[in-house]
Amino acid sequence: MYGRNELIARYIKLRTGKTRTRKQVSSHLQVLVKRESREIQSKLKVHMLTDVSKDKALQTVANLSSAQIVSASVMKPQTQFPPPVRFWPGPMPGQPGHSQDIKPFAQPPYTTLPAPVPTPISYEPLPPPRPAAIAAPVWQDRTIASAKLRLLEYSAFMEIQRDRETYKHLFVLIGPSNPGYSDPVLESIDVRQIYDKFSEKKGGLKELYEKGPHNAFFLVKFWADLSSDIEEGAGVFYGVSSQYSGTENITISVSTKVCSFGKQVVEKVETEYAHMEGGKYVFRINRSPMCEYMINFIHKLKHLPEKYMMNSVLENFTILQVVSNRETQETLLCIAFVFEVSTSEHGAQYHVYRLVND
């Protein structure tokens, strides 16, 4: 007997030639269900707000007298001046509130009796105002960023110089972005879905996530561009560049672990110091040489005759990058990279998810 996810995986294999595991199918189904749920909830909220507004309007009209309905002062304000500023949260003691029925232009009858002397009113000092809530930075839930560090750019490339000109090909690229509050927040994926794709040794994804902080963990799906016109051979440089911005003047340690079938095969550790630029601390690792293992892996991958073969190999190939404070060992960012081969004419593509444990 086949379960639902196994049947879907078999259908995908028959229709597209691509291999998908039960866990991958389950993960994508969770993403689709959450997206559909958010759309339905947003539509329901719009309908509910519309109905509530109509009910309030009908109730207001029902409570008005015929004279008030006809009165222009009720239906249309005569001046465009802003309402007077109120310094008190409610009606002052001894004064009528909004709930009392006060007739406009009402005149008290004249009398010879002396007016009563009002009793002095004592006021208690108002409590200090509450500090306004500080909104989270716009990029914190929409880009690869924790509370202390943000990834600005990331690229892996090959380049060669010919006739005093430099030819460069990008395998993967995360470019700079300027999100707005109207942009959607990142989708989420259960971190347990990908534990088996990374090493479970000390310092692995599972141990790091349990240690936290959870807002520092992300998954990036790359569609890598392997259609390079640069000939392989002497003089070709393979490199990786990355750039981060942070809130503290610290030294970061960047660990990059390459995993095959869930086992770590190579690790590279780099150190970078902060530089103040534009009021923030910036960390740059520029043109870091790619290790021999990765260069050989790319060579062999490019020589496979079909893209589905490349994707079959990449299904068991992952990279885990961990950025930490070198002094305190606190995790600032943890990014899990998974890969497929790009079929787009626009080159390398990517999608970012936030890792959660629901």
Coordinates of C-alpha atoms in Angstrom, one line a residue:
M1 CA 0.0 0.0 0.0
Y2 CA 1.2 3.5 -0.8
G3 CA 0.4 6.5 1.3
R4 CA -0.8 9.8 -0.1
N5 CA 2.7 11.4 -0.2
E6 CA 4.2 8.3 -1.9
L7 CA 1.5 8.4 -4.6
I8 CA 2.1 12.1 -5.2
A9 CA 5.9 11.4 -5.5
R10 CA 5.3 8.6 -8.0
Y11 CA 3.0 10.9 -10.0
I12 CA 5.6 13.6 -10.1
K13 CA 8.2 11.1 -11.2
L14 CA 6.0 9.8 -14.0
R15 CA 5.0 13.2 -15.3
T16 CA 8.2 15.2 -14.9
G17 CA 11.0 12.6 -14.4
K18 CA 11.9 14.3 -11.1
T19 CA 12.4 12.3 -7.9
R20 CA 10.7 13.5 -4.8
T21 CA 10.8 11.9 -1.4
R22 CA 7.8 11.6 0.9
K23 CA 9.3 14.2 3.2
Q24 CA 9.7 16.7 0.3
V25 CA 6.1 16.1 -0.8
S26 CA 4.9 16.5 2.8
S27 CA 6.9 19.8 3.2
H28 CA 5.6 21.3 0.0
L29 CA 2.0 20.3 0.9
Q30 CA 2.3 22.1 4.3
V31 CA 3.6 25.2 2.5
L32 CA 0.6 25.2 0.1
V33 CA -1.9 24.5 2.9
K34 CA -0.6 27.4 5.0
R35 CA -0.6 29.8 2.0
E36 CA -4.2 28.9 1.1
S37 CA -5.2 29.2 4.8
R38 CA -3.8 32.8 4.9
E39 CA -5.6 33.8 1.7
I40 CA -9.0 32.4 3.0
Q41 CA -8.5 34.1 6.4
S42 CA -7.7 37.5 4.8
K43 CA -10.8 37.2 2.6
L44 CA -13.0 36.4 5.7
K45 CA -11.5 39.4 7.6
V46 CA -12.5 41.7 4.7
H47 CA -16.1 40.4 4.6
M48 CA -16.4 40.5 8.4
L49 CA -15.1 44.1 8.5
T50 CA -17.6 45.1 5.7
D51 CA -20.6 43.6 7.6
V52 CA -19.6 45.2 10.9
S53 CA -19.3 48.6 9.2
K54 CA -22.8 48.3 7.7
D55 CA -24.3 47.2 11.1
K56 CA -22.7 50.2 12.9
A57 CA -24.0 52.6 10.2
L58 CA -27.5 51.2 10.4
Q59 CA -27.4 51.3 14.2
T60 CA -26.2 55.0 14.2
V61 CA -29.0 56.1 11.8
A62 CA -31.6 54.2 13.9
N63 CA -30.6 56.1 17.0
L64 CA -30.9 59.6 15.4
S65 CA -34.1 61.7 15.5
S66 CA -35.7 63.0 12.3
A67 CA -34.3 66.5 13.0
Q68 CA -30.8 65.2 13.5
I69 CA -31.0 63.2 10.3
V70 CA -32.0 66.2 8.3
S71 CA -29.6 68.5 10.1
A72 CA -26.5 69.4 8.0
S73 CA -24.4 69.7 11.1
V74 CA -24.9 66.0 11.8
M75 CA -24.5 64.6 8.3
K76 CA -21.8 67.0 7.0
P77 CA -19.3 68.9 9.1
Q78 CA -19.2 72.6 8.4
T79 CA -15.4 73.1 9.0
Q80 CA -12.4 71.2 8.0
F81 CA -10.5 72.0 11.2
P82 CA -9.1 69.1 13.2
P83 CA -10.9 68.0 16.3
P84 CA -9.8 69.7 19.6
V85 CA -7.0 67.9 21.4
R86 CA -8.2 66.1 24.5
F87 CA -5.7 66.0 27.4
W88 CA -7.7 63.5 29.5
P89 CA -8.5 59.9 28.6
G90 CA -12.2 60.2 29.6
P91 CA -14.7 62.8 30.8
M92 CA -13.5 64.9 33.7
P93 CA -15.0 64.3 37.1
G94 CA -18.2 66.4 37.6
Q95 CA -18.5 67.1 33.8
P96 CA -21.1 65.4 31.5
G97 CA -19.8 62.7 29.3
H98 CA -20.7 61.8 25.7
S99 CA -23.4 59.4 26.8
Q100 CA -25.6 62.2 28.3
D101 CA -28.3 63.8 26.1
I102 CA -27.3 67.5 25.7
K103 CA -29.8 69.5 23.6
P104 CA -28.1 72.0 21.2
F105 CA -28.7 75.7 22.0
A106 CA -30.5 74.9 25.3
Q107 CA -30.8 78.0 27.4
P108 CA -31.2 77.8 31.2
P109 CA -34.1 79.9 32.6
Y110 CA -33.2 83.3 34.1
T111 CA -33.5 83.4 37.9
T112 CA -32.6 85.8 40.6
L113 CA -31.2 83.1 42.8
P114 CA -27.5 83.1 43.2
A115 CA -25.7 80.4 41.3
P116 CA -24.3 77.6 43.5
V117 CA -20.6 77.7 44.3
P118 CA -19.0 74.8 42.6
T119 CA -17.1 72.4 44.8
P120 CA -13.3 72.6 44.1
I121 CA -12.2 69.6 42.1
S122 CA -8.9 68.0 42.9
Y123 CA -7.0 66.1 40.2
E124 CA -4.6 63.3 40.7
P125 CA -1.5 63.4 38.6
L126 CA -1.7 61.4 35.4
P127 CA 0.6 58.3 35.1
P128 CA 3.5 58.7 32.8
P129 CA 2.7 57.8 29.2
R130 CA 3.6 54.3 28.1
P131 CA 6.5 54.1 25.7
A132 CA 5.4 53.6 22.1
A133 CA 6.0 50.0 20.8
I134 CA 9.1 49.9 18.6
A135 CA 8.3 48.3 15.2
A136 CA 10.6 45.5 14.1
P137 CA 12.8 46.5 11.1
V138 CA 11.1 45.9 7.8
W139 CA 13.7 43.4 6.7
Q140 CA 13.6 41.2 9.8
D141 CA 10.7 38.9 8.7
R142 CA 11.2 39.3 5.0
T143 CA 14.9 38.6 4.4
I144 CA 17.6 36.3 5.9
A145 CA 18.0 38.2 9.1
S146 CA 18.0 37.6 12.9
A147 CA 17.8 40.3 15.6
K148 CA 21.6 40.9 15.4
L149 CA 22.8 40.0 11.8
R150 CA 21.4 40.2 8.3
L151 CA 22.7 38.6 5.1
L152 CA 23.0 41.3 2.4
E153 CA 24.5 39.4 -0.5
Y154 CA 25.8 35.9 -1.3
S155 CA 27.2 34.4 -4.5
A156 CA 29.3 31.5 -5.8
F157 CA 31.0 32.0 -9.2
M158 CA 33.7 31.3 -11.7
E159 CA 35.7 33.8 -13.6
I160 CA 38.6 34.2 -16.0
Q161 CA 40.6 37.1 -17.5
R162 CA 41.1 37.2 -21.2
D163 CA 42.5 40.1 -23.2
R164 CA 42.4 42.3 -20.1
E165 CA 38.7 41.6 -19.7
T166 CA 37.1 39.6 -16.9
Y167 CA 34.4 37.1 -17.7
K168 CA 32.3 36.0 -14.8
H169 CA 29.6 33.3 -14.4
L170 CA 27.3 33.1 -11.3
F171 CA 26.3 29.6 -10.1
V172 CA 24.1 31.0 -7.4
L173 CA 23.2 34.5 -6.3
I174 CA 21.3 36.3 -3.5
G175 CA 21.4 39.9 -4.4
P176 CA 20.7 43.0 -2.3
S177 CA 17.0 43.8 -1.6
N178 CA 14.9 46.6 -0.1
P179 CA 11.7 45.1 1.1
G180 CA 8.7 47.1 2.3
Y181 CA 6.1 46.5 5.0
S182 CA 3.6 45.6 2.2
D183 CA 5.8 42.7 1.1
P184 CA 4.8 39.3 2.4
V185 CA 6.8 37.7 5.2
L186 CA 8.8 34.6 4.6
E187 CA 7.1 31.2 4.4
S188 CA 7.9 28.6 7.0
I189 CA 9.1 25.0 6.8
D190 CA 9.4 22.6 9.7
V191 CA 13.1 22.2 10.5
R192 CA 12.6 18.5 11.3
Q193 CA 11.8 17.8 7.6
I194 CA 15.5 18.4 6.7
Y195 CA 17.4 17.1 9.7
D196 CA 18.4 13.9 7.8
K197 CA 20.0 16.0 5.0
F198 CA 22.6 17.4 7.4
S199 CA 25.2 16.0 9.7
E200 CA 24.0 15.0 13.2
K201 CA 27.4 15.3 14.7
K202 CA 28.3 17.9 17.3
G203 CA 27.5 21.3 15.8
G204 CA 25.0 19.9 13.4
L205 CA 21.7 21.5 12.4
K206 CA 19.6 19.7 15.0
E207 CA 21.9 20.6 17.9
L208 CA 22.2 24.2 16.7
Y209 CA 18.4 24.7 16.4
E210 CA 17.7 23.3 19.8
K211 CA 20.3 25.8 21.2
G212 CA 18.7 28.7 19.3
P213 CA 17.9 31.5 18.8
H214 CA 15.2 30.2 16.5
N215 CA 14.8 33.4 14.6
A216 CA 18.3 32.9 13.1
F217 CA 17.5 29.8 11.1
F218 CA 16.7 29.8 7.4
L219 CA 16.4 27.4 4.4
V220 CA 17.4 28.6 0.9
K221 CA 16.4 26.6 -2.1
F222 CA 18.8 27.4 -5.0
W223 CA 18.2 26.7 -8.7
A224 CA 21.9 26.8 -9.7
D225 CA 22.9 28.0 -13.2
L226 CA 25.4 25.5 -14.6
S227 CA 25.2 26.7 -18.3
S228 CA 28.5 28.4 -18.3
D229 CA 30.3 29.4 -21.5
I230 CA 33.7 29.7 -19.7
E231 CA 36.0 26.9 -20.6
E232 CA 37.4 25.0 -17.6
G233 CA 41.1 24.8 -17.2
A234 CA 44.1 26.9 -16.1
G235 CA 43.4 30.5 -15.1
V236 CA 39.8 29.9 -14.0
F237 CA 39.0 31.1 -10.5
Y238 CA 36.2 29.6 -8.4
G239 CA 35.1 31.8 -5.5
V240 CA 32.4 32.7 -3.0
S241 CA 31.5 36.2 -1.8
S242 CA 29.2 37.2 1.0
Q243 CA 28.3 40.3 2.9
Y244 CA 26.5 40.9 6.2
S245 CA 25.4 43.8 8.4
G246 CA 25.0 43.8 12.1
T247 CA 24.1 45.8 15.2
E248 CA 27.3 45.2 17.2
N249 CA 31.1 45.8 16.7
I250 CA 32.2 42.2 16.9
T251 CA 34.2 39.6 15.1
I252 CA 32.3 36.9 13.3
S253 CA 33.2 33.3 12.5
V254 CA 31.7 31.8 9.3
S255 CA 31.6 28.0 9.1
T256 CA 30.6 26.4 5.8
K257 CA 30.0 22.7 5.9
V258 CA 29.4 20.6 2.8
C259 CA 27.3 17.4 3.3
S260 CA 26.7 14.4 1.1
F261 CA 23.9 12.0 2.0
G262 CA 23.7 13.7 5.4
K263 CA 27.4 13.2 6.2
Q264 CA 29.8 16.1 6.5
V265 CA 32.6 15.8 3.9
V266 CA 34.4 19.2 4.3
E267 CA 34.3 22.3 6.4
K268 CA 35.8 25.8 5.9
V269 CA 36.0 28.3 8.7
E270 CA 36.6 32.0 8.1
T271 CA 36.9 35.1 10.4
E272 CA 35.8 38.6 9.5
Y273 CA 35.9 41.9 11.4
A274 CA 33.3 44.7 11.5
H275 CA 33.7 47.9 9.5
M276 CA 31.5 50.9 10.2
E277 CA 29.6 52.0 7.0
G278 CA 26.6 54.3 6.9
G279 CA 25.8 54.0 10.6
K280 CA 26.0 50.2 10.7
Y281 CA 28.6 47.5 11.0
V282 CA 29.3 45.6 7.8
F283 CA 31.2 42.3 7.3
R284 CA 32.6 41.4 3.9
I285 CA 34.1 38.1 2.8
N286 CA 35.1 38.9 -0.8
R287 CA 36.3 36.3 -3.4
S288 CA 37.0 33.5 -0.9
P289 CA 38.6 30.7 -2.9
M290 CA 36.3 27.6 -3.4
C291 CA 37.7 24.4 -2.0
E292 CA 39.0 21.6 -4.2
Y293 CA 36.1 19.3 -3.3
M294 CA 33.5 21.8 -4.5
I295 CA 35.5 22.5 -7.7
N296 CA 35.7 18.8 -8.6
F297 CA 32.0 18.3 -7.7
I298 CA 31.0 21.1 -10.1
H299 CA 33.1 19.7 -12.9
K300 CA 31.6 16.2 -12.5
L301 CA 28.0 17.6 -12.2
K302 CA 28.3 19.7 -15.4
H303 CA 29.4 16.6 -17.4
L304 CA 26.3 14.6 -16.6
P305 CA 24.3 14.3 -19.9
E306 CA 20.8 15.1 -18.5
K307 CA 19.5 17.7 -16.0
Y308 CA 17.4 15.1 -14.2
M309 CA 20.6 13.2 -13.5
M310 CA 22.1 16.4 -12.0
N311 CA 19.1 16.9 -9.8
S312 CA 19.3 13.3 -8.6
V313 CA 22.8 14.0 -7.4
L314 CA 21.9 17.4 -5.9
E315 CA 19.1 15.8 -4.0
N316 CA 21.7 14.4 -1.6
F317 CA 24.0 17.4 -1.6
T318 CA 23.6 20.2 1.0
I319 CA 25.6 23.0 2.5
L320 CA 25.2 24.4 6.0
Q321 CA 26.5 27.9 6.8
V322 CA 26.7 29.0 10.4
V323 CA 27.7 32.6 11.3
S324 CA 28.5 33.1 15.0
N325 CA 30.1 35.6 17.4
R326 CA 33.7 34.4 17.7
E327 CA 34.0 35.5 21.3
T328 CA 30.7 34.2 22.8
Q329 CA 29.9 31.4 20.2
E330 CA 26.4 32.8 19.9
T331 CA 24.7 31.7 16.7
L332 CA 23.8 34.9 14.7
L333 CA 22.7 33.2 11.4
C334 CA 22.3 29.6 10.3
I335 CA 21.4 29.0 6.6
A336 CA 20.7 25.6 5.1
F337 CA 21.2 25.4 1.4
V338 CA 19.6 22.8 -0.9
F339 CA 20.0 22.7 -4.7
E340 CA 18.4 22.0 -8.1
V341 CA 19.6 22.8 -11.6
S342 CA 18.0 26.0 -13.0
T343 CA 16.0 25.6 -16.2
S344 CA 15.3 29.3 -16.4
E345 CA 16.7 31.5 -19.2
H346 CA 17.2 34.2 -16.4
G347 CA 20.0 32.1 -14.8
A348 CA 20.2 31.3 -11.1
Q349 CA 17.1 31.6 -8.9
Y350 CA 16.4 31.1 -5.2
H351 CA 13.6 31.0 -2.6
V352 CA 14.0 31.6 1.2
Y353 CA 12.0 29.9 4.0
R354 CA 12.1 30.4 7.7
L355 CA 12.8 27.2 9.7
V356 CA 10.4 26.6 12.5
N357 CA 9.5 23.7 14.8
D358 CA 5.7 23.5 14.8

